[in-house]
mmCIF file of C-alpha atoms in Angstrom:
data_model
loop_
_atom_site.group_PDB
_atom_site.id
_atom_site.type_symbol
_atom_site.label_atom_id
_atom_site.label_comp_id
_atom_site.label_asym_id
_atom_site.label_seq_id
_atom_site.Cartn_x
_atom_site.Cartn_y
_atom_site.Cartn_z
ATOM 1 C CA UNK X 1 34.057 111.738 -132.198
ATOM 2 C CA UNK X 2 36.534 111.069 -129.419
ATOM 3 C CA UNK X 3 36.876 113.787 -126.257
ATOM 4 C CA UNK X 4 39.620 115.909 -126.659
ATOM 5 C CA UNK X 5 42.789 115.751 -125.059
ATOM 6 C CA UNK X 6 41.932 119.017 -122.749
ATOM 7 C CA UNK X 7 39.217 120.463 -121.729
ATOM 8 C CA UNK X 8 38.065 123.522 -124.379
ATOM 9 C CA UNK X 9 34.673 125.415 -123.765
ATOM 10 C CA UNK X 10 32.562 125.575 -120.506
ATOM 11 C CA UNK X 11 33.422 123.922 -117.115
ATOM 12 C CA UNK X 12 30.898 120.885 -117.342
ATOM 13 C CA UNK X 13 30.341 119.855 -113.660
ATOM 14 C CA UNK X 14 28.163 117.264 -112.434
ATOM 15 C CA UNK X 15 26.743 115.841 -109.176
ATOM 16 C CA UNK X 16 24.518 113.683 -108.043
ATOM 17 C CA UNK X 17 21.850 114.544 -105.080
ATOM 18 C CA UNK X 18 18.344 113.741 -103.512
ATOM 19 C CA UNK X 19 16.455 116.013 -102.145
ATOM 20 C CA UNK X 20 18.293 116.109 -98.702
ATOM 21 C CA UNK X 21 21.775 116.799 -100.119
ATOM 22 C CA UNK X 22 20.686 120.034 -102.267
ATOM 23 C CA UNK X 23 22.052 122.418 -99.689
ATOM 24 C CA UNK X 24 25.641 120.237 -99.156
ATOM 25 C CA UNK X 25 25.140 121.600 -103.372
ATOM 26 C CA UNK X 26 24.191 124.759 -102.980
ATOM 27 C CA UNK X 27 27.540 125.617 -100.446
ATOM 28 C CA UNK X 28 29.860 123.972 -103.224
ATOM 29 C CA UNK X 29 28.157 125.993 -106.092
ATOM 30 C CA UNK X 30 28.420 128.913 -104.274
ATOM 31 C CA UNK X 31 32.613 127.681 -103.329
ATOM 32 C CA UNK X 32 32.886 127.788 -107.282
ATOM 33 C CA UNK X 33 31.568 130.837 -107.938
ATOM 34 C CA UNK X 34 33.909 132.591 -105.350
ATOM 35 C CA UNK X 35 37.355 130.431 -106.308
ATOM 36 C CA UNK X 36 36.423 129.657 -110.325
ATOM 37 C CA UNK X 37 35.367 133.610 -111.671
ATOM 38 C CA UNK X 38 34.991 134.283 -115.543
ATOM 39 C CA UNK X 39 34.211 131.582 -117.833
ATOM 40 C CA UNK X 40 31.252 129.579 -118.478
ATOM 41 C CA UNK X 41 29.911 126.887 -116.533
ATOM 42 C CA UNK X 42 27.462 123.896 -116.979
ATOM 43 C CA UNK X 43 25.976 121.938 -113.905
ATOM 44 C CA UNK X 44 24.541 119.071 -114.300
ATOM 45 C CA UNK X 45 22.729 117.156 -111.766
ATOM 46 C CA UNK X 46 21.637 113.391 -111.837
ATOM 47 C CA UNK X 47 18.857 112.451 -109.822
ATOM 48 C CA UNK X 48 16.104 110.329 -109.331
ATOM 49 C CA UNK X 49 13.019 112.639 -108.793
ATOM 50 C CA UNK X 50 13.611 115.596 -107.084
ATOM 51 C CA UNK X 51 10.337 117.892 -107.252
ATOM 52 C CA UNK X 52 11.114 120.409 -109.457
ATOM 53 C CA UNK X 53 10.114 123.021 -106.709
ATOM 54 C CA UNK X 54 13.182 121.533 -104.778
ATOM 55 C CA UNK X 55 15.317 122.723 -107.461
ATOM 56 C CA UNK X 56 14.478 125.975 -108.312
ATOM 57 C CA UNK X 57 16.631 126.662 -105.771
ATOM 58 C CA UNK X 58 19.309 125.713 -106.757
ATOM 59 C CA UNK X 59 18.117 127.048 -110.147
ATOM 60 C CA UNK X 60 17.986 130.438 -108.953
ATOM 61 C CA UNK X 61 21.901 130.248 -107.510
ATOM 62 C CA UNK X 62 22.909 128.890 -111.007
ATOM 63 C CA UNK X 63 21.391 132.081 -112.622
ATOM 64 C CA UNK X 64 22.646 134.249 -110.752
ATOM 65 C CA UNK X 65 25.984 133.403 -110.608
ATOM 66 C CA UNK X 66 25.772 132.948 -114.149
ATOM 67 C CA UNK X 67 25.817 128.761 -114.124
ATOM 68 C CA UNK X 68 23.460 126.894 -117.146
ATOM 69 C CA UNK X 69 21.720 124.370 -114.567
ATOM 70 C CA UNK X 70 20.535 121.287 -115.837
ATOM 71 C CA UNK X 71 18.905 119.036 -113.545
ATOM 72 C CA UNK X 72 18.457 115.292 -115.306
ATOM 73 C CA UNK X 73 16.185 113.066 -114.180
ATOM 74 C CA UNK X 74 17.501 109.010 -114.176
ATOM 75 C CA UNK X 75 14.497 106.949 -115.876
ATOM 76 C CA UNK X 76 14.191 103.809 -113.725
ATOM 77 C CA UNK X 77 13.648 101.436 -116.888
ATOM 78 C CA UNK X 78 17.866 101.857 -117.076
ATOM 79 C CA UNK X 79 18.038 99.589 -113.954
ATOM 80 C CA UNK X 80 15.572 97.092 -114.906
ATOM 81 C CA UNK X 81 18.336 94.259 -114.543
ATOM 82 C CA UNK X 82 20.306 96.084 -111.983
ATOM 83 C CA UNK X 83 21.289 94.209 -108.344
ATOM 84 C CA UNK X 84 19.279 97.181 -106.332
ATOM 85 C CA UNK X 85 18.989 96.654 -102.772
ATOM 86 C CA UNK X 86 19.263 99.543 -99.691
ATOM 87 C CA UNK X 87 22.894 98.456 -99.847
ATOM 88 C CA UNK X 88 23.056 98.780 -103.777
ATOM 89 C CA UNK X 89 20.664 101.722 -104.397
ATOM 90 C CA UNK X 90 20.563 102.599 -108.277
ATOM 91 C CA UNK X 91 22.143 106.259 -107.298
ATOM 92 C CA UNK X 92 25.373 104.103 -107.026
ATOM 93 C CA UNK X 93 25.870 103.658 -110.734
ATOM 94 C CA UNK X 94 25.090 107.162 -112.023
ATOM 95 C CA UNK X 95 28.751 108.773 -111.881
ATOM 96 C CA UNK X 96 29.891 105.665 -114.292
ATOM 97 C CA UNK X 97 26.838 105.633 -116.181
ATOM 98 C CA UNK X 98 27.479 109.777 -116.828
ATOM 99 C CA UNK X 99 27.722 109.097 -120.863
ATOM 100 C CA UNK X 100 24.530 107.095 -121.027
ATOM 101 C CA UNK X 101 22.567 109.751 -118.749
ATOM 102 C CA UNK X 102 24.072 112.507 -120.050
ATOM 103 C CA UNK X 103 23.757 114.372 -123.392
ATOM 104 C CA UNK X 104 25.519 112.808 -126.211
ATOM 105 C CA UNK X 105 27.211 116.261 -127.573
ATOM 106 C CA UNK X 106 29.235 116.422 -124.153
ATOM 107 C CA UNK X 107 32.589 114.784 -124.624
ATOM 108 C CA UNK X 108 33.592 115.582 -120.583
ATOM 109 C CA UNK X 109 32.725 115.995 -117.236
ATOM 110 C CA UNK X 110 34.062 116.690 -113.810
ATOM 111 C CA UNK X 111 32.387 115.053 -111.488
ATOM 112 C CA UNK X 112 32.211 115.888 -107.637
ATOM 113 C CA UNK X 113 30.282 114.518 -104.468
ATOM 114 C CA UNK X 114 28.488 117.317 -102.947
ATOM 115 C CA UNK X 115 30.112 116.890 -99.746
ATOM 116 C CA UNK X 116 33.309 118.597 -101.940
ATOM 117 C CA UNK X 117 34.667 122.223 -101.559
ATOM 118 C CA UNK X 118 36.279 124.288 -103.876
ATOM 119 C CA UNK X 119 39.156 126.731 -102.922
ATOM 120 C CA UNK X 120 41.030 127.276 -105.364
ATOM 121 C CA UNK X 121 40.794 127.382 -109.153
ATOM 122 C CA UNK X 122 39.897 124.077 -110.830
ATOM 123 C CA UNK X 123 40.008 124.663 -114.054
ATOM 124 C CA UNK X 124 43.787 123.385 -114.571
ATOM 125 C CA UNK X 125 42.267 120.188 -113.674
ATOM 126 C CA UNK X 126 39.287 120.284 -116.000
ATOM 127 C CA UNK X 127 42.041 120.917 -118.638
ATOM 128 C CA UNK X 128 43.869 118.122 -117.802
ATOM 129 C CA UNK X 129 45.092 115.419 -120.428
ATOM 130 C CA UNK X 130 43.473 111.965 -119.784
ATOM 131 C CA UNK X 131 46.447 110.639 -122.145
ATOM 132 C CA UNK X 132 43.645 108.074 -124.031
ATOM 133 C CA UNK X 133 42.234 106.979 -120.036
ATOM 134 C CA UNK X 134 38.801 106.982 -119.075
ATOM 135 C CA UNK X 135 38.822 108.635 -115.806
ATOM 136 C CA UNK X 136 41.536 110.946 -113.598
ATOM 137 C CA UNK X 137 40.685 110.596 -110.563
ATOM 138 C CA UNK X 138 43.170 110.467 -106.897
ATOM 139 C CA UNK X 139 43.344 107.554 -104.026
ATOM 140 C CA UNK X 140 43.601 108.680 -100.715
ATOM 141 C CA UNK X 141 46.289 105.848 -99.710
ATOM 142 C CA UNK X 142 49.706 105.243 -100.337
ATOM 143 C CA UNK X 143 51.010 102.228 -101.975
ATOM 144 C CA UNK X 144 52.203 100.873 -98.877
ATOM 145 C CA UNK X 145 49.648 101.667 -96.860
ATOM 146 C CA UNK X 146 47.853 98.811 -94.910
ATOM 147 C CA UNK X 147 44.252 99.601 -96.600
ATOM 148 C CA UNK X 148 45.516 100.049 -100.324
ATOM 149 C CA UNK X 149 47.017 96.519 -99.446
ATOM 150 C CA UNK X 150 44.236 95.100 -98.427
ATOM 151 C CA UNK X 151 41.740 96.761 -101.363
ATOM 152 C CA UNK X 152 43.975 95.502 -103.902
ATOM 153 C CA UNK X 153 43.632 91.708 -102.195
ATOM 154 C CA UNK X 154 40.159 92.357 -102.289
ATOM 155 C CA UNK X 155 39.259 93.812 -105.436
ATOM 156 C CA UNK X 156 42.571 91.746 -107.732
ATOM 157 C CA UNK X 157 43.521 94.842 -108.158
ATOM 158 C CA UNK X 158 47.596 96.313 -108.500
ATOM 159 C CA UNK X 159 46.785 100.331 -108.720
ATOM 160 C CA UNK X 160 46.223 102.250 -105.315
ATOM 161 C CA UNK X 161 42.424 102.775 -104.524
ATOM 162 C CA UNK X 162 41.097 105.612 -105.847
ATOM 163 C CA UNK X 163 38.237 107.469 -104.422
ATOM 164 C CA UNK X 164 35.441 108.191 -106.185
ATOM 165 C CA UNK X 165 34.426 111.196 -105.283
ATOM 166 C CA UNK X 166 36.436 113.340 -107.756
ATOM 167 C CA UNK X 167 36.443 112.054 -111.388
ATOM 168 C CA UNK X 168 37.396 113.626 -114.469
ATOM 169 C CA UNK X 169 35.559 111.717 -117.381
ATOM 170 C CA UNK X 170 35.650 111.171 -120.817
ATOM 171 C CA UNK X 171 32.149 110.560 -122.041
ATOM 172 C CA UNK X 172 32.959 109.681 -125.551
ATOM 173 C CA UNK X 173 35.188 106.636 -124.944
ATOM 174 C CA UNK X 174 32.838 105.794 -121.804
ATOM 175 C CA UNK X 175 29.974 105.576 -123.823
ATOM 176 C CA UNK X 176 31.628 103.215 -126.327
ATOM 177 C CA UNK X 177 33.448 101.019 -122.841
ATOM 178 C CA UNK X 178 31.595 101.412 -120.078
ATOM 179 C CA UNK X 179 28.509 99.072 -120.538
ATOM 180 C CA UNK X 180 24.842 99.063 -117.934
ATOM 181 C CA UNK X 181 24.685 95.286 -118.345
ATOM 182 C CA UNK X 182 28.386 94.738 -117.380
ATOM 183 C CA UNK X 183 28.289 97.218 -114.460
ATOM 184 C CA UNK X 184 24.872 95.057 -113.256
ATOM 185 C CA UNK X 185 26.423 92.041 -113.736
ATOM 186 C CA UNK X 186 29.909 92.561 -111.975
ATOM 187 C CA UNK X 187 27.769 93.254 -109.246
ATOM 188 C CA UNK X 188 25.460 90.362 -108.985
ATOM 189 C CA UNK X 189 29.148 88.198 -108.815
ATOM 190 C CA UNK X 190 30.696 89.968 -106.551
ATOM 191 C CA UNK X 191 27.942 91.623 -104.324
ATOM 192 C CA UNK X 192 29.876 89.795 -101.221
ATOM 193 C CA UNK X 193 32.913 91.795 -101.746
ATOM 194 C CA UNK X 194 31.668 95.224 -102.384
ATOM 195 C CA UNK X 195 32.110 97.161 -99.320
ATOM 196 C CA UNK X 196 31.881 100.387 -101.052
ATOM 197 C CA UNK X 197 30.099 99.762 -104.053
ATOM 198 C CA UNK X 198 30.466 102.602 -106.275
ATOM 199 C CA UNK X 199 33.845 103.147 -105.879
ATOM 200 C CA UNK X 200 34.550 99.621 -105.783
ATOM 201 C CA UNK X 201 33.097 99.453 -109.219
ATOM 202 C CA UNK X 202 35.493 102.092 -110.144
ATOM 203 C CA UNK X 203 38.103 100.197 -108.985
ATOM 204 C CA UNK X 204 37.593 96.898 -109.773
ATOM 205 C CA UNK X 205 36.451 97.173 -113.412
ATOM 206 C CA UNK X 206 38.490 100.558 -114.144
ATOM 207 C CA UNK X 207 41.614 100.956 -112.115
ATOM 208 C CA UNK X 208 43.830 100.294 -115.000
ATOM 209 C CA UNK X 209 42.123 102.974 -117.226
ATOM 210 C CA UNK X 210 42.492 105.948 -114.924
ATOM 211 C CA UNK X 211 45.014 108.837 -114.577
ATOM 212 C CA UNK X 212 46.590 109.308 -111.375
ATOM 213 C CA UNK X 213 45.709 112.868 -109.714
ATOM 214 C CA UNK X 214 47.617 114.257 -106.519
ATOM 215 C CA UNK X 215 44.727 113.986 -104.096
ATOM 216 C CA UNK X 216 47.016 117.197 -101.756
ATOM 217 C CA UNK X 217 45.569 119.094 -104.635
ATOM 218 C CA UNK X 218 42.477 117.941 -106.187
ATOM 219 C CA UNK X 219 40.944 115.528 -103.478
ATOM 220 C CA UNK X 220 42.008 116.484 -100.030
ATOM 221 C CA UNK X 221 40.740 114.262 -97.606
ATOM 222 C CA UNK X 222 39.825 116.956 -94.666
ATOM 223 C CA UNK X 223 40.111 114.889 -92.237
ATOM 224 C CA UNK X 224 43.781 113.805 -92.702
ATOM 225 C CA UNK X 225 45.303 116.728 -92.082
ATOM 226 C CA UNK X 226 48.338 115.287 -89.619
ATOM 227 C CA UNK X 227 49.449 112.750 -92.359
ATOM 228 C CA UNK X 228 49.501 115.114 -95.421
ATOM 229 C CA UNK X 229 51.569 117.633 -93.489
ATOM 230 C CA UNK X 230 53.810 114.102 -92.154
ATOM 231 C CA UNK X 231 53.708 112.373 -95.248
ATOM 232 C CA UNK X 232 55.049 116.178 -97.288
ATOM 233 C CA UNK X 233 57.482 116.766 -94.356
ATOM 234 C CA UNK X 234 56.301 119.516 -93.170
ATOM 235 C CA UNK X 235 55.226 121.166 -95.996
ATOM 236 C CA UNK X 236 51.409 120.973 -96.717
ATOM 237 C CA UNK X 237 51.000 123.300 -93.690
ATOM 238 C CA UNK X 238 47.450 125.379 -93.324
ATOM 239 C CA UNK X 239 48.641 128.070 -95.394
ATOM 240 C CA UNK X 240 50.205 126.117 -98.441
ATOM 241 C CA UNK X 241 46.977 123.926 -98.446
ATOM 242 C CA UNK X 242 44.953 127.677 -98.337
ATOM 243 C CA UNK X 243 47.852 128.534 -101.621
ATOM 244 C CA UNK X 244 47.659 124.995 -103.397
ATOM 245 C CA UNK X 245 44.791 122.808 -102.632
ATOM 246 C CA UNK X 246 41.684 122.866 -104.980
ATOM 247 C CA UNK X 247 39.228 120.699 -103.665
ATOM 248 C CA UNK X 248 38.772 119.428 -100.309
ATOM 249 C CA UNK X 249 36.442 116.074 -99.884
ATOM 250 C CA UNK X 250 34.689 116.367 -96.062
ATOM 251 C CA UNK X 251 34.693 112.501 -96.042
ATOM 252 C CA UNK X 252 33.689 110.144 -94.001
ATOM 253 C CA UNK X 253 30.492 110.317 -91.501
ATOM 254 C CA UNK X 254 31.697 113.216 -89.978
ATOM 255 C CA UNK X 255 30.532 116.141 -91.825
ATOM 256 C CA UNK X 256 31.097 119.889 -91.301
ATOM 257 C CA UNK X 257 27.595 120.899 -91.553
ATOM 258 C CA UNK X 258 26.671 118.621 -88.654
ATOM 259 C CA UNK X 259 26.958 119.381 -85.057
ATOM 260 C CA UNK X 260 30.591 119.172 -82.831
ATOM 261 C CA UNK X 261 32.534 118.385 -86.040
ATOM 262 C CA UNK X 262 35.436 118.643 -85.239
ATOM 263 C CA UNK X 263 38.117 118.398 -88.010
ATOM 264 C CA UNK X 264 40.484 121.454 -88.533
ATOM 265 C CA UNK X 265 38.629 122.567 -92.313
ATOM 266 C CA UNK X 266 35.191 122.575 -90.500
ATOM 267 C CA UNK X 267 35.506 126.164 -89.707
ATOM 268 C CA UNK X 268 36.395 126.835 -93.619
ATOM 269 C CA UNK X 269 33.132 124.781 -95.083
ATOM 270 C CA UNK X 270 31.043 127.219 -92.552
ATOM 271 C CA UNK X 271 31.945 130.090 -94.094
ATOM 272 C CA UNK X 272 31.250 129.218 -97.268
ATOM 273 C CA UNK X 273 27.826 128.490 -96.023
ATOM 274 C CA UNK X 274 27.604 131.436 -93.999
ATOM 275 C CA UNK X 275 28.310 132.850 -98.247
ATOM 276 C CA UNK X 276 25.816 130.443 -99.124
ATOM 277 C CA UNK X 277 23.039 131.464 -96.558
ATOM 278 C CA UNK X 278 23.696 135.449 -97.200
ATOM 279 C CA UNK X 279 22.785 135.085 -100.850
ATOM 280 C CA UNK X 280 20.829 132.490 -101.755
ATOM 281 C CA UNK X 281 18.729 131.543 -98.638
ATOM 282 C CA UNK X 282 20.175 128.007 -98.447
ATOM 283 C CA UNK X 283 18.985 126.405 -95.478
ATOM 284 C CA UNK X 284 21.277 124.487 -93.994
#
């Protein structure tokens, strides 16, 4: 059975975390339960061992804002002949691996990086047409931007760059395309020019098989602020991103949880937590 062309039935969201980043998942839970009310929702998480007493946590949140949670654990036996090193850690392969770690009945999944924020409804996205692609996903850089330039040079690639952090996935056709050995092998070619391998991987193997996504909308890079509002003339101003924007992607080193961030959204990710903290205890 091949996914359907939209999205029908629960939200199916999934993430990928250690142990360390289950707060960062706790504030963007608790960002969908304020900006996605009514409907159901699935959450799945990949990981690679979390102690189940780490996620009960995150458990509890799910419950009670009415989430199914289900926490998957990746079997390390899938990365027998995988290139792992502390610059190639398995984690790196889970978001395009989704239809071989995740249950076969699911035929789609939205995937976000926990350092993501939801403000607005996402569920027009989720019911997006993939139009027979594999992914939808949106690059942070214009086609004549100096880095898309030199990504393309570097990858052989003629699409912009897409980031990785936001993907909208069929699981059906990736389970039938997107193969463990070839993933493990493309790396152990090309390990010199991976810079950032998971979304290189994206890139390099998949660019032609994904649907382009406005990033002003459903991957805001918050720390570009100046450029969106130059590049839209003067449009995407504070309060039309507060209107329009779905998700905003913190990325980069500089996050908003950490100390003197400085970036304009920071403020907006800390009261979320502050949400977060109130009523579910998340430490952060």
């Amino acid at each position: 059975m091949s996914a359907p062309a939209s999205g029908a039935g629960p939200l199916c969201l999934l993430t990928a975390a250690d142990r360390n980043y289950l707060p960062q998942l706790q504030v963007l839970l608790t960002s969908l339960w304020v900006n996605e009310p009514g409907g159901p929702v699935s959450v799945y998480l990949l990981h690679s061992g979390v102690p189940e007493e780490a996620l009960e946590g995150v458990g509890r949140q799910c419950r009670a804002c009415g989430f199914d949670f289900f926490p998957v654990r990746v079997e390390e036996t899938l990365f027998a002949g995988a290139p792992v090193t502390r610059q190639y850690p398995k984690e790196m392969y889970y978001r395009l691996l989704a239809g071989q770690l995740l249950p076969a009945q699911l035929e789609r999944v939205l995937y976000l990086d926990p350092d993501t924020l939801i403000i607005n409804p996402i569920r027009p996205l989720w019911e997006t047409d993939l139009r027979g692609n594999l992914f939808a996903a949106a690059a942070h850089t214009g086609k004549t931007e100096l880095a898309n330039s030199v990504n393309q040079l570097r990858l052989g690639t003629q699409s912009d760059y897409y980031n990785s952090g936001v993907l909208l996935m069929d699981l059906a056709a990736a389970r039938r395309e997107i193969l463990p050995e070839a993933l493990f092998d493309y790396v152990q070619r090309h390990r010199v020019e991976l810079v950032l391998p998971d979304q290189d991987l994206l890139n390099a193997l998949f660019s032609g098989r994904i649907l382009p996504l406005e990033d002003v909308l459903w991957n805001y890079d918050a720390r570009n602020y100046s450029n969106y509002l130059l590049r839209s003339g003067g449009a995407c101003t504070l309060p039309w991103v507060m209107e329009h924007t779905s998700i905003l992607h913190f990325c980069g080193r500089a996050k908003p949880w950490k100390p003197n961030y400085f970036y304009r959204f920071g403020g907006l990710y800390r009261h979320y937590l502050q949400i977060a903290r109130r009523n579910w205890q998340v430490a952060l």
